[in-house]
Coordinates of C-alpha atoms in Angstrom, one line a residue:
Chain P
M21 CA -23.8 77.6 -76.2
A22 CA -25.0 76.3 -73.0
E23 CA -24.2 72.8 -74.1
E24 CA -20.7 73.7 -75.1
T25 CA -19.9 75.6 -72.0
H26 CA -21.3 72.7 -70.1
M27 CA -19.4 70.1 -72.0
P28 CA -16.0 70.7 -70.6
E29 CA -17.4 71.0 -67.1
S30 CA -19.2 67.8 -67.6
I31 CA -16.1 66.1 -68.9
K32 CA -14.1 67.3 -66.0
P33 CA -16.0 65.5 -63.4
L34 CA -16.1 62.6 -65.8
R35 CA -12.4 62.5 -66.0
K36 CA -12.2 62.8 -62.3
R37 CA -14.4 59.8 -62.1
K38 CA -12.5 58.0 -64.7
S39 CA -9.5 58.0 -62.6
G40 CA -11.5 56.1 -60.0
H41 CA -13.8 54.3 -62.4
K42 CA -13.6 51.9 -65.3
K43 CA -12.2 53.6 -68.3
G44 CA -12.9 50.8 -70.6
N45 CA -16.5 50.9 -69.8
K46 CA -16.8 54.4 -71.0
A47 CA -15.0 53.6 -74.2
K48 CA -17.2 50.7 -74.9
K49 CA -20.2 52.8 -74.2
K50 CA -19.2 55.3 -76.8
Q51 CA -18.5 52.7 -79.3
K52 CA -21.8 51.1 -78.7
Q53 CA -23.5 54.4 -79.1
F54 CA -21.8 55.1 -82.3
Q55 CA -22.6 51.7 -83.6
G56 CA -26.1 52.3 -82.7
I57 CA -26.1 55.6 -84.5
K58 CA -24.7 54.0 -87.5
E59 CA -27.3 51.5 -87.6
R60 CA -30.2 53.8 -86.7
V61 CA -30.7 56.2 -89.5
K62 CA -34.0 57.4 -88.3
I63 CA -32.8 59.3 -85.4
D64 CA -32.4 63.0 -86.2
P65 CA -29.2 64.7 -85.2
K66 CA -30.8 67.0 -82.8
M67 CA -32.2 64.2 -80.9
K68 CA -28.9 62.4 -81.2
K69 CA -27.1 65.3 -79.7
F70 CA -29.5 65.6 -76.9
L71 CA -29.3 62.0 -76.1
R72 CA -25.6 62.0 -76.1
K73 CA -25.5 64.9 -73.8
K74 CA -28.1 63.3 -71.7
A75 CA -26.1 60.1 -71.5
R76 CA -23.0 62.1 -70.5
D77 CA -24.9 64.0 -67.9
Y78 CA -26.3 60.9 -66.5
N79 CA -23.0 59.4 -66.1
S80 CA -21.6 62.4 -64.5
D81 CA -22.4 62.9 -60.8
D82 CA -22.4 66.6 -61.0
E83 CA -25.5 67.8 -59.2
E84 CA -25.8 71.0 -61.2
E85 CA -25.8 69.0 -64.3
D86 CA -28.3 66.7 -62.8
E87 CA -30.6 69.5 -62.0
S88 CA -30.4 71.0 -65.4
A89 CA -30.9 67.6 -66.9
H90 CA -33.9 67.0 -64.8
G91 CA -35.9 69.4 -66.7
I92 CA -35.4 67.3 -69.8
G93 CA -35.6 64.1 -67.8
D94 CA -39.3 63.6 -68.7
E95 CA -38.6 63.9 -72.3
K96 CA -35.9 61.4 -72.1
V97 CA -38.2 58.9 -70.4
S98 CA -40.7 59.4 -73.2
L99 CA -38.0 59.1 -75.7
H100 CA -37.0 55.9 -74.1
D101 CA -40.5 54.7 -74.5
N102 CA -40.6 55.8 -78.1
D103 CA -37.3 54.4 -79.1
K104 CA -38.1 51.3 -77.3
Q105 CA -35.1 49.3 -76.5
D106 CA -32.6 50.2 -79.2
F107 CA -31.2 53.2 -77.5
G108 CA -32.6 53.0 -74.0
I109 CA -31.2 49.6 -73.4
E110 CA -28.0 50.5 -75.0
V111 CA -27.7 53.4 -72.7
E112 CA -29.2 51.8 -69.7
G113 CA -27.2 48.6 -70.1
P114 CA -24.0 50.0 -68.9
E115 CA -25.9 51.9 -66.3
N116 CA -27.3 48.7 -64.9
E117 CA -24.0 47.0 -65.3
D118 CA -22.5 49.8 -63.2
E119 CA -24.9 49.3 -60.5
D120 CA -24.8 45.6 -60.6
D121 CA -21.1 45.6 -60.5
E122 CA -21.2 47.6 -57.4
I123 CA -23.8 45.9 -55.3
Q124 CA -26.7 44.2 -56.9
P125 CA -25.8 40.8 -58.4
G126 CA -24.4 39.2 -55.2
I127 CA -27.4 40.2 -53.1
T128 CA -30.0 39.3 -55.5
K129 CA -28.5 35.9 -56.1
F130 CA -27.9 35.3 -52.5
S131 CA -31.3 36.3 -51.4
E132 CA -32.8 33.2 -53.0
G133 CA -30.2 30.9 -51.6
C134 CA -30.5 32.6 -48.3
R135 CA -34.1 31.8 -48.1
A136 CA -33.5 28.1 -48.8
F137 CA -30.8 28.1 -46.3
R138 CA -32.9 29.8 -43.8
I139 CA -35.7 27.3 -44.2
A140 CA -33.3 24.4 -43.9
F141 CA -31.7 26.0 -40.9
M142 CA -35.0 26.7 -39.2
S143 CA -36.1 23.2 -39.8
I144 CA -33.0 21.9 -38.2
M145 CA -33.3 24.2 -35.3
K146 CA -36.9 23.3 -34.8
K147 CA -36.0 19.7 -34.4
S148 CA -35.9 18.6 -30.8
V149 CA -32.7 16.8 -30.1
S150 CA -33.0 13.9 -27.9
D151 CA -30.7 13.8 -24.9
D152 CA -28.5 11.1 -26.4
S153 CA -24.9 11.1 -25.8
L154 CA -24.7 11.0 -29.5
G155 CA -25.1 14.3 -31.2
P156 CA -27.5 14.9 -34.0
V157 CA -24.5 14.8 -36.3
L158 CA -24.1 11.1 -35.7
S159 CA -27.7 10.5 -36.0
G160 CA -27.2 8.7 -39.3
H161 CA -25.3 6.0 -37.6
E162 CA -27.2 6.2 -34.5
K163 CA -27.9 2.6 -34.0
L164 CA -24.5 1.4 -35.0
V165 CA -22.7 3.8 -32.8
A166 CA -25.0 3.3 -29.9
E167 CA -24.5 -0.4 -30.1
K168 CA -20.8 0.0 -30.1
L169 CA -20.8 2.4 -27.2
A170 CA -23.0 0.1 -25.2
E171 CA -20.7 -2.8 -25.9
E172 CA -17.7 -0.8 -24.8
D173 CA -19.5 0.2 -21.7
A174 CA -20.4 -3.3 -20.9
E175 CA -16.9 -4.4 -21.5
R176 CA -15.5 -1.7 -19.2
K177 CA -18.0 -2.6 -16.6
V178 CA -17.0 -6.2 -16.7
K179 CA -13.4 -5.2 -16.5
R180 CA -14.0 -2.9 -13.6
E181 CA -15.9 -5.5 -11.7
A182 CA -13.1 -8.0 -12.3
K183 CA -10.6 -5.5 -11.0
K184 CA -12.7 -4.8 -8.0
E185 CA -13.1 -8.4 -7.3
K186 CA -9.4 -9.0 -7.6
Q187 CA -8.7 -6.2 -5.3
L188 CA -11.2 -7.6 -2.8
V189 CA -9.5 -10.9 -3.0
G190 CA -6.2 -9.2 -2.4
E191 CA -7.6 -7.4 0.6
K192 CA -9.2 -10.5 2.0
G193 CA -8.6 -10.8 5.7
H194 CA -7.4 -7.3 6.0
V195 CA -9.0 -5.6 8.9
K196 CA -8.5 -2.1 10.1
P197 CA -8.2 -2.0 13.9
A198 CA -10.6 0.0 15.9
N199 CA -9.5 3.2 17.6
Y200 CA -10.4 1.9 21.0
L201 CA -9.3 -1.1 22.8
D202 CA -12.0 -3.7 23.0
S203 CA -12.2 -6.3 25.7
H204 CA -10.4 -8.9 23.7
E205 CA -7.4 -6.6 23.0
K206 CA -7.4 -5.5 26.6
F207 CA -7.3 -9.2 27.7
L208 CA -4.4 -9.8 25.3
I209 CA -2.5 -6.8 26.6
G210 CA -3.1 -8.1 30.1
V211 CA -1.7 -11.5 29.3
A212 CA 1.4 -9.9 27.6
T213 CA 1.9 -7.5 30.5
K214 CA 1.7 -10.4 32.9
G215 CA 4.4 -12.2 31.0
V216 CA 6.7 -9.1 30.9
V217 CA 6.2 -8.5 34.6
K218 CA 7.1 -12.1 35.4
L219 CA 10.2 -11.9 33.3
F220 CA 11.3 -8.6 34.8
N221 CA 10.7 -9.9 38.3
A222 CA 12.7 -13.0 37.6
V223 CA 15.5 -10.9 36.2
N224 CA 15.4 -8.7 39.2
K225 CA 15.6 -11.6 41.5
A226 CA 18.4 -13.3 39.6
Q227 CA 20.5 -10.2 39.1
N228 CA 19.9 -8.8 42.6
A229 CA 21.8 -11.8 43.9
Q230 CA 24.9 -10.9 42.1
K231 CA 24.6 -7.2 42.8
G232 CA 27.6 -5.5 44.3
L233 CA 30.0 -8.3 43.3
D234 CA 32.6 -7.9 40.7
P235 CA 32.5 -10.9 38.4
S236 CA 36.1 -10.3 37.4
R237 CA 37.4 -11.1 40.9
T238 CA 37.7 -14.8 41.4
K239 CA 36.4 -14.6 45.0
D240 CA 33.3 -12.8 43.9
A241 CA 32.9 -15.0 40.9
K242 CA 32.7 -18.0 43.1
I243 CA 30.1 -16.3 45.3
I244 CA 28.1 -15.4 42.2
K245 CA 28.2 -18.9 41.0
K246 CA 27.0 -20.2 44.2
R247 CA 24.2 -17.7 44.6
R248 CA 23.1 -18.2 41.0
K249 CA 22.9 -21.9 41.6
E250 CA 20.8 -21.3 44.7
A251 CA 18.6 -19.0 42.9
Y252 CA 18.1 -21.5 40.2
F253 CA 17.2 -24.2 42.5
S254 CA 14.7 -22.1 44.4
E255 CA 13.2 -21.0 41.1
L256 CA 13.0 -24.5 39.7
G257 CA 11.6 -26.0 42.9
K258 CA 8.8 -23.5 42.8
T259 CA 8.1 -24.0 39.1
P260 CA 5.6 -26.9 39.1
A261 CA 3.4 -25.5 41.8
S262 CA 3.1 -22.1 40.2
D263 CA 2.7 -23.5 36.8
S264 CA -0.8 -24.7 37.2
N265 CA -2.0 -21.2 37.9
A266 CA 0.0 -19.3 35.5
K267 CA -1.6 -19.0 32.2
V268 CA 1.5 -18.1 30.4
H269 CA 3.3 -21.1 31.7
K270 CA 0.7 -23.5 30.7
S271 CA 2.4 -23.9 27.5
S272 CA 5.6 -25.3 28.8
G273 CA 4.2 -26.7 32.0
P274 CA 3.3 -30.1 31.0
V275 CA 6.4 -30.5 28.9
D276 CA 8.8 -30.5 31.7
S277 CA 6.8 -31.2 34.8
E278 CA 8.6 -34.5 35.4
G279 CA 11.8 -32.9 36.6
P280 CA 14.1 -29.9 36.5
S281 CA 13.7 -28.4 33.0
W282 CA 17.3 -27.5 32.5
A283 CA 19.1 -30.6 31.4
P284 CA 22.2 -30.0 33.6
L285 CA 20.1 -30.0 36.7
R286 CA 18.7 -33.4 36.2
D287 CA 20.1 -36.0 38.4
N288 CA 21.2 -38.2 35.6
Y289 CA 22.7 -35.5 33.5
M290 CA 26.1 -36.5 32.1
L291 CA 26.0 -39.7 34.1
T292 CA 23.9 -41.7 31.8
N293 CA 25.5 -40.2 28.8
S294 CA 28.4 -42.3 27.6
K295 CA 29.8 -39.6 25.4
L296 CA 31.4 -37.7 28.2
K297 CA 34.5 -37.1 26.2
D298 CA 32.6 -35.2 23.6
W299 CA 30.7 -33.1 26.1
D300 CA 31.6 -29.9 24.3
K301 CA 30.3 -31.3 21.1
M302 CA 27.1 -32.1 22.8
P303 CA 24.0 -31.1 20.9
D304 CA 23.7 -27.4 21.5
K305 CA 20.1 -27.9 21.0
V306 CA 19.5 -29.2 24.5
V307 CA 20.9 -26.0 25.9
A308 CA 19.2 -23.8 23.5
D309 CA 16.0 -25.5 24.0
D310 CA 16.3 -25.3 27.7
F311 CA 17.2 -21.7 27.6
G312 CA 14.2 -21.2 25.5
K313 CA 12.2 -22.9 28.2
M314 CA 14.0 -20.9 30.7
S315 CA 12.8 -17.7 29.3
E316 CA 9.4 -19.1 29.2
D317 CA 9.7 -20.2 32.8
S318 CA 11.0 -16.9 33.8
D319 CA 8.0 -15.4 32.1
S320 CA 5.7 -17.4 34.3
D321 CA 7.6 -17.6 37.5
D322 CA 7.5 -14.8 40.1
Chain H
M24 CA 23.6 -19.9 -15.3
A25 CA 22.0 -16.6 -14.2
R26 CA 20.3 -18.1 -11.3
F27 CA 23.4 -19.8 -10.2
R28 CA 25.4 -16.6 -10.3
S29 CA 22.8 -14.6 -8.3
K30 CA 22.9 -17.3 -5.6
R31 CA 26.6 -17.0 -5.3
R32 CA 26.4 -13.3 -5.1
K33 CA 24.0 -13.5 -2.3
V34 CA 26.2 -15.7 -0.3
S35 CA 29.3 -13.8 -1.0
M36 CA 27.6 -10.6 0.2
K37 CA 27.6 -11.9 3.6
P38 CA 30.9 -11.1 5.4
A39 CA 32.9 -14.1 6.2
V40 CA 33.6 -13.1 9.8
K41 CA 29.9 -13.0 10.5
K42 CA 29.5 -16.4 9.0
N43 CA 31.5 -17.8 11.7
Q44 CA 30.5 -15.7 14.6
G45 CA 27.0 -14.7 13.8
N46 CA 25.4 -17.8 14.9
I47 CA 26.5 -17.7 18.5
D48 CA 25.6 -15.2 21.2
H49 CA 28.6 -13.5 22.8
V50 CA 27.3 -13.7 26.3
T51 CA 25.5 -17.0 26.6
G52 CA 27.1 -18.9 23.8
D53 CA 23.7 -19.9 22.5
K54 CA 22.9 -20.5 19.0
I55 CA 21.0 -17.5 17.7
P56 CA 18.1 -18.4 15.5
K57 CA 17.9 -16.4 12.3
S58 CA 15.1 -16.1 9.9
F59 CA 14.1 -15.4 6.4
V60 CA 10.7 -13.8 5.6
F61 CA 9.7 -14.2 2.0
S62 CA 6.8 -15.0 -0.1
R63 CA 5.8 -17.7 -2.6
G64 CA 3.8 -16.6 -5.5
K65 CA 2.7 -13.1 -6.3
L66 CA 1.3 -11.1 -3.3
P67 CA -1.0 -8.2 -3.4
S68 CA 0.4 -5.0 -2.1
L69 CA -1.2 -5.3 1.3
L70 CA 0.4 -8.7 1.9
K71 CA 3.7 -7.3 0.7
Q72 CA 3.4 -4.8 3.5
L73 CA 2.6 -7.5 5.9
Q74 CA 5.7 -9.3 4.8
M75 CA 7.7 -6.2 5.5
D76 CA 6.1 -5.8 8.9
L77 CA 7.0 -9.4 9.7
R78 CA 10.5 -8.8 8.7
K79 CA 10.7 -5.8 11.0
L80 CA 9.2 -7.9 13.8
M81 CA 11.9 -10.6 13.3
L82 CA 14.7 -8.0 13.5
P83 CA 17.5 -8.0 14.2
Y84 CA 18.3 -11.5 13.1
T85 CA 16.6 -11.5 9.8
A86 CA 17.2 -10.2 6.3
L87 CA 15.3 -7.0 6.1
N88 CA 16.0 -6.3 2.5
L89 CA 15.8 -9.8 1.2
R90 CA 15.1 -9.6 -2.5
E91 CA 13.2 -12.4 -4.0
K92 CA 12.7 -13.0 -7.6
K93 CA 10.0 -14.8 -9.5
R94 CA 12.3 -17.6 -10.4
N95 CA 13.6 -18.1 -6.9
N96 CA 12.3 -21.4 -5.6
L97 CA 12.5 -22.8 -2.2
R98 CA 15.7 -24.6 -2.9
D99 CA 17.4 -21.3 -3.6
F100 CA 16.5 -20.0 -0.2
L101 CA 17.5 -23.2 1.3
N102 CA 20.9 -23.1 -0.3
V103 CA 21.5 -19.7 1.0
S104 CA 20.2 -20.4 4.4
G105 CA 22.9 -22.9 5.2
P106 CA 26.0 -20.7 5.0
M107 CA 24.1 -17.8 6.5
G108 CA 23.0 -19.8 9.5
V109 CA 19.3 -19.2 8.8
T110 CA 17.2 -21.5 10.9
H111 CA 13.7 -20.4 10.2
F112 CA 11.6 -19.5 7.2
L113 CA 8.5 -17.5 7.4
I114 CA 6.7 -17.9 4.1
L115 CA 3.7 -15.9 3.1
S116 CA 1.5 -17.1 0.3
K117 CA -2.0 -16.5 -0.9
T118 CA -4.8 -18.4 -2.4
E119 CA -8.3 -17.3 -3.3
T120 CA -9.7 -18.1 0.0
A121 CA -7.1 -16.6 2.3
P122 CA -3.5 -15.7 2.8
Y123 CA -1.3 -18.3 4.5
L124 CA 1.7 -18.1 6.7
R125 CA 4.1 -21.1 6.8
V126 CA 6.6 -21.2 9.6
A127 CA 9.3 -23.7 8.8
R128 CA 12.5 -24.9 10.4
T129 CA 15.4 -25.3 8.1
P130 CA 16.8 -27.3 6.6
Q131 CA 14.5 -30.3 7.3
G132 CA 11.3 -29.1 8.7
P133 CA 8.8 -29.4 10.2
T134 CA 6.6 -26.8 8.6
L135 CA 3.6 -25.3 10.2
T136 CA 0.9 -23.9 8.0
F137 CA -1.3 -21.2 9.3
K138 CA -4.3 -19.7 7.7
I139 CA -4.4 -16.0 8.3
H140 CA -8.0 -15.2 9.1
E141 CA -7.6 -11.6 9.8
Y142 CA -4.6 -9.3 9.8
S143 CA -3.8 -5.6 10.3
L144 CA -0.7 -4.0 9.2
A145 CA 1.6 -2.1 11.5
Q146 CA 0.6 1.0 9.6
D147 CA -3.1 0.4 10.3
V148 CA -2.4 -0.1 14.0
A149 CA -0.3 3.1 14.1
Q150 CA -3.1 4.9 12.4
S151 CA -5.6 3.7 14.9
Q152 CA -3.6 5.1 17.8
L153 CA -3.5 8.6 19.0
R154 CA 0.2 8.7 19.6
P155 CA 2.0 5.8 17.9
R156 CA 5.3 5.1 19.6
C157 CA 8.4 4.1 17.9
P158 CA 11.6 4.8 19.7
Q159 CA 14.8 4.7 17.7
D160 CA 16.3 1.5 19.0
L161 CA 13.0 -0.4 19.1
F162 CA 14.1 -2.9 16.6
K163 CA 17.7 -3.3 17.6
N164 CA 16.9 -6.1 20.0
P165 CA 15.0 -9.3 19.5
P166 CA 11.5 -9.4 21.0
L167 CA 10.4 -11.5 24.0
I168 CA 7.8 -14.1 23.2
V169 CA 4.9 -15.0 25.4
L170 CA 2.8 -18.0 24.5
S171 CA -0.5 -18.3 26.2
G172 CA -3.1 -21.0 26.2
F173 CA -1.0 -23.6 24.4
G174 CA -0.8 -26.0 27.3
S175 CA -3.8 -28.2 26.5
G176 CA -1.4 -31.0 25.9
E177 CA -2.2 -31.7 22.3
Q178 CA 0.8 -32.6 20.3
H179 CA 0.5 -30.2 17.5
L180 CA 0.2 -27.3 20.0
K181 CA 3.3 -28.5 21.8
L182 CA 5.1 -28.5 18.5
T183 CA 3.9 -25.0 17.8
T184 CA 5.1 -23.9 21.2
I185 CA 8.5 -25.2 20.6
M186 CA 8.6 -23.8 17.2
F187 CA 7.9 -20.3 18.3
Q188 CA 10.0 -20.5 21.4
N189 CA 13.0 -21.2 19.2
I190 CA 12.3 -18.6 16.6
F191 CA 13.7 -15.9 18.8
P192 CA 17.0 -16.0 20.8
A193 CA 16.6 -17.4 24.3
I194 CA 17.0 -15.1 27.3
D195 CA 19.4 -15.7 30.1
I196 CA 17.9 -14.0 33.1
N197 CA 21.3 -13.6 34.8
T198 CA 22.9 -11.6 32.1
V199 CA 20.0 -10.0 30.2
K200 CA 19.8 -6.2 30.2
L201 CA 16.3 -4.9 30.8
A202 CA 16.9 -2.0 28.5
S203 CA 17.2 -4.5 25.6
C204 CA 13.7 -5.8 26.3
Q205 CA 11.8 -3.4 24.2
R206 CA 9.3 -5.5 22.4
I207 CA 7.1 -8.5 23.0
V208 CA 5.4 -10.9 20.7
L209 CA 2.3 -12.5 22.1
L210 CA 0.7 -15.7 20.8
S211 CA -2.5 -16.5 22.5
Y212 CA -4.4 -19.7 21.7
N213 CA -8.1 -19.7 22.0
K214 CA -9.3 -23.2 22.7
D215 CA -12.9 -22.6 21.6
T216 CA -12.2 -21.0 18.3
K217 CA -8.9 -22.8 17.7
L218 CA -7.5 -19.5 16.6
I219 CA -4.2 -18.0 17.6
D220 CA -4.0 -14.3 18.2
F221 CA -0.7 -12.9 17.1
R222 CA 0.2 -9.5 18.6
H223 CA 3.3 -7.4 18.8
Y224 CA 3.7 -4.8 21.5
S225 CA 6.4 -2.3 22.6
I226 CA 7.3 -2.3 26.3
R227 CA 7.5 1.0 28.1
L228 CA 8.3 1.5 31.7
Q229 CA 6.9 4.4 33.8
P230 CA 7.8 5.3 37.3
V231 CA 5.0 4.7 39.7
G232 CA 3.8 7.3 42.2
V233 CA 5.0 10.3 40.3
S234 CA 2.6 12.8 38.9
R235 CA 2.3 13.0 35.2
R236 CA 3.6 16.6 35.0
I237 CA 6.8 15.8 36.8
R238 CA 7.3 12.7 34.8
K239 CA 6.9 14.6 31.6
F240 CA 9.2 17.3 32.8
V241 CA 12.0 14.9 33.6
Q242 CA 11.5 13.0 30.4
N243 CA 11.3 15.9 28.0
H244 CA 13.6 18.5 29.7
Q245 CA 11.3 21.3 28.5
V246 CA 10.4 24.3 30.5
P247 CA 6.9 23.8 31.8
D248 CA 4.1 26.3 31.4
L249 CA 3.7 27.9 34.8
R250 CA 1.4 30.8 33.8
S251 CA -1.7 29.5 35.5
L252 CA 0.1 28.6 38.7
Q253 CA 0.5 30.8 41.8
D254 CA 3.6 29.2 43.1
V255 CA 6.2 26.7 41.9
S256 CA 5.1 24.3 44.6
D257 CA 1.8 24.1 42.8
F258 CA 3.5 22.5 39.9
V259 CA 4.7 19.7 42.1
T260 CA 1.7 19.3 44.4
K261 CA -1.2 19.9 42.1
A262 CA -2.8 16.8 40.8
G263 CA -2.7 16.2 37.1
Y264 CA -5.6 15.3 34.9
G265 CA -6.3 12.9 32.1
S266 CA -4.2 9.8 32.2
E267 CA -3.7 10.2 35.9
S268 CA -7.0 8.3 36.1
E269 CA -5.3 5.3 34.7
A270 CA -4.9 3.5 37.9
D271 CA -1.6 1.9 38.1
D272 CA -2.3 -1.7 38.2
E273 CA -0.6 -3.4 41.0
A274 CA 0.0 -6.5 38.9
A275 CA 1.8 -4.5 36.2
T276 CA 4.4 -3.0 38.4
V277 CA 8.0 -4.2 38.6
T278 CA 11.0 -3.4 40.6
L279 CA 14.1 -2.7 38.5
V280 CA 17.5 -4.0 39.1
S281 CA 19.3 -1.2 37.2
D282 CA 18.5 2.2 35.9
L283 CA 16.5 2.2 32.7
G284 CA 16.7 5.4 31.0
R285 CA 16.5 8.7 32.7
V286 CA 13.2 8.2 34.4
N287 CA 13.2 4.7 35.7
R288 CA 15.8 4.4 38.4
A289 CA 17.0 1.2 40.0
S290 CA 15.0 -0.1 43.0
T291 CA 12.0 2.0 42.3
K292 CA 8.7 0.8 41.2
S293 CA 7.8 1.1 37.6
A294 CA 4.7 0.3 35.7
V295 CA 4.8 -1.8 32.6
K296 CA 2.9 -0.3 29.8
L297 CA 2.4 -2.0 26.5
Q298 CA 1.5 -0.3 23.3
E299 CA 0.8 -2.3 20.2
I300 CA 3.0 -1.8 17.2
G301 CA 1.6 -4.4 14.9
P302 CA 1.3 -6.3 12.7
R303 CA -1.7 -8.1 14.1
M304 CA -2.8 -11.5 12.9
T305 CA -5.4 -14.1 13.7
L306 CA -4.0 -17.4 12.7
Q307 CA -5.4 -20.9 12.5
L308 CA -3.1 -23.8 12.5
I309 CA -4.2 -26.0 9.6
K310 CA -1.4 -28.3 8.8
I311 CA 1.9 -29.6 10.0
E312 CA 4.3 -31.2 7.6
E313 CA 7.2 -33.2 8.5
G314 CA 9.6 -31.8 6.0
L315 CA 10.3 -28.3 4.7
C316 CA 7.0 -27.6 2.9
S317 CA 7.0 -31.3 2.0
G318 CA 6.9 -34.7 3.5
S319 CA 4.1 -36.5 5.2
V320 CA 1.4 -34.5 6.9
I321 CA 1.6 -34.9 10.7
F322 CA -1.4 -32.9 11.6
S323 CA -4.2 -31.4 9.6
E324 CA -7.0 -29.3 10.8
Y325 CA -9.3 -30.6 8.1
G326 CA -9.2 -34.2 9.1
V327 CA -11.8 -35.1 6.6
V328 CA -9.5 -34.4 3.6
R329 CA -6.8 -36.4 5.2
D330 CA -9.2 -39.2 5.8
K331 CA -10.2 -39.2 2.2
K332 CA -6.6 -39.3 1.2
M333 CA -6.0 -42.1 3.6
Q334 CA -9.0 -44.0 2.3
E335 CA -7.6 -43.7 -1.2
E336 CA -4.3 -44.9 0.0
N337 CA -6.0 -47.7 1.9
Q338 CA -7.7 -48.7 -1.2
K339 CA -4.4 -48.8 -2.9
N340 CA -2.6 -50.4 -0.1
Q341 CA -4.3 -52.1 2.7
E342 CA -1.3 -52.2 4.9
E343 CA -1.3 -48.6 5.7
D344 CA -4.2 -49.1 8.1
E345 CA -1.9 -49.3 11.0
D346 CA -0.3 -45.9 10.3
N347 CA -3.8 -44.4 10.3
Q348 CA -4.5 -45.6 13.8
G349 CA -1.2 -44.6 15.2
D350 CA -1.7 -40.9 15.2
D351 CA 0.0 -40.3 18.5
D352 CA 2.9 -42.3 17.6
G353 CA 3.3 -40.2 14.6
D354 CA 3.3 -37.0 16.6
D355 CA 6.0 -38.4 18.9
D356 CA 8.0 -39.0 15.8
I357 CA 7.8 -35.4 14.9
E358 CA 9.3 -34.4 18.2
E359 CA 12.1 -36.7 17.7
N360 CA 12.6 -35.5 14.2
K361 CA 12.7 -32.0 15.3
E362 CA 15.3 -32.7 17.9
E363 CA 17.3 -34.5 15.4
D364 CA 17.0 -31.6 13.1
E365 CA 18.3 -29.3 15.7
E366 CA 21.2 -31.5 16.4
E367 CA 22.1 -31.5 12.8
C368 CA 21.9 -27.8 12.7
V369 CA 24.5 -27.4 15.3

């Protein structure tokens, strides 16, 4: 009675579970059980019934059923022992399978591999890695790679040196001037200033003479011409004497010390020259040159 | 073909009017020397900058944006120089030992070769100064040239003098405007070291006897800061500081004929102040050639090499002994050659 009443209850949860669980498994189980029953004739029906129930109970997660089943649990264990593997295994097989399917097989298998991996990993970690630029990964080709790298390095070094040298050659003679004026620079500025002052003074003298006169008027123009001429003569008369002192003038001093430096002022100008006809085609050079000297003279003369 | 075309283009770029007029100064009627500054061979960047500085120095009668190509040879420049009235070449080149500057008269020489012992760029010079000065019209007029220490009477120095005198337009002191004298190029020969110092300065005039404050006030037209003063008269009377200590050198003062700017009035004393604008070079004259970068060597600093050459030549030809001895005669010949050149150039 109790069994029968229990049965539907036990089935219910089973069905519930079936929805979530493998159905095929159950069917297989039953089949196996029946096969087992067929084969085993020795087992009495009472026992068979009990076992079947027991198996069902075991499969169901109902706690009540579990408790009720517990009371007989000992017997079952003894039964298992008695029957040895024929039924126990048959029943337990799926049980184990169930559990294995859920968790066991992966872990158990992995645990062994895990250990090996752990050992290997630990051994790697224990290794002290040298401070090479090469990682431990490349350690297999350590020599080869190191050689190559060294070669590259040397090559780069040579290239760098060559470039530097080239740059140095390019910069040869280049000097950055100092922030202050040293004595030499001051001396040079002094010389240049002297030259400028001389020129300005000469210009002043020359242009003062024609001051206040309008060159467009013929009368004034004549006067200008005259004064200019006088100024020239006075300048040129002084030239040789002042030359010897003037540093700036030293350059042109000896060149034209024999006479008036400007060609037209020489006594024999145009007289000795037979090409009077072509005077306008005269070499411009003489004039240009003399003007060049003029500027030089004016630099040096007061 | 291509080269030929580029040459033509260069020439045609020049306006025809300028071709006729450009060579002659309006006022004095002198021939204006013009120059090309270019390089032979590949230059490092620093020397390229030096080349640009030299072009600026040679302004305004030079080709500032002269483009040279690898395949341009000297003959190309020479061909262009004729129609454009270019009279001087400044050629920069470089060897492993040092950079070189060749100054040549076109079209037939002579050529002076200088070794550049040291050089500083205009940029370097400006960097070394607290207040670099560059007025707008600084490069609008040709510089003055001052040659110092070249008068020792040696022929090659004389030639150098003439060369550099003629590289810039001559100045007529009767017509020149002082306002146009903005720059000065100084070449100073040192007898002991045989080196030529090449400097480039800007000329500035300052009125003498005026306190710095007032000068600045007149120059800048800015409202001065009078906070610390009790009275306006303090501004005028109170002595300045700083550069006031620069005693105005008596030797460096000039009297002006005409007004120069706002500050420097006519018939007042002004002090001449020079400020370097660079480039700066230390040159050594090592060789003078008769032709344009060719021809017989008239002068060589390294006489030994020349002697060796001569010896070789002597071995070949005994007759050349006479030429060897007649050094001075040779130099005289240069002068004549040069004059002839100039005549031809007219």
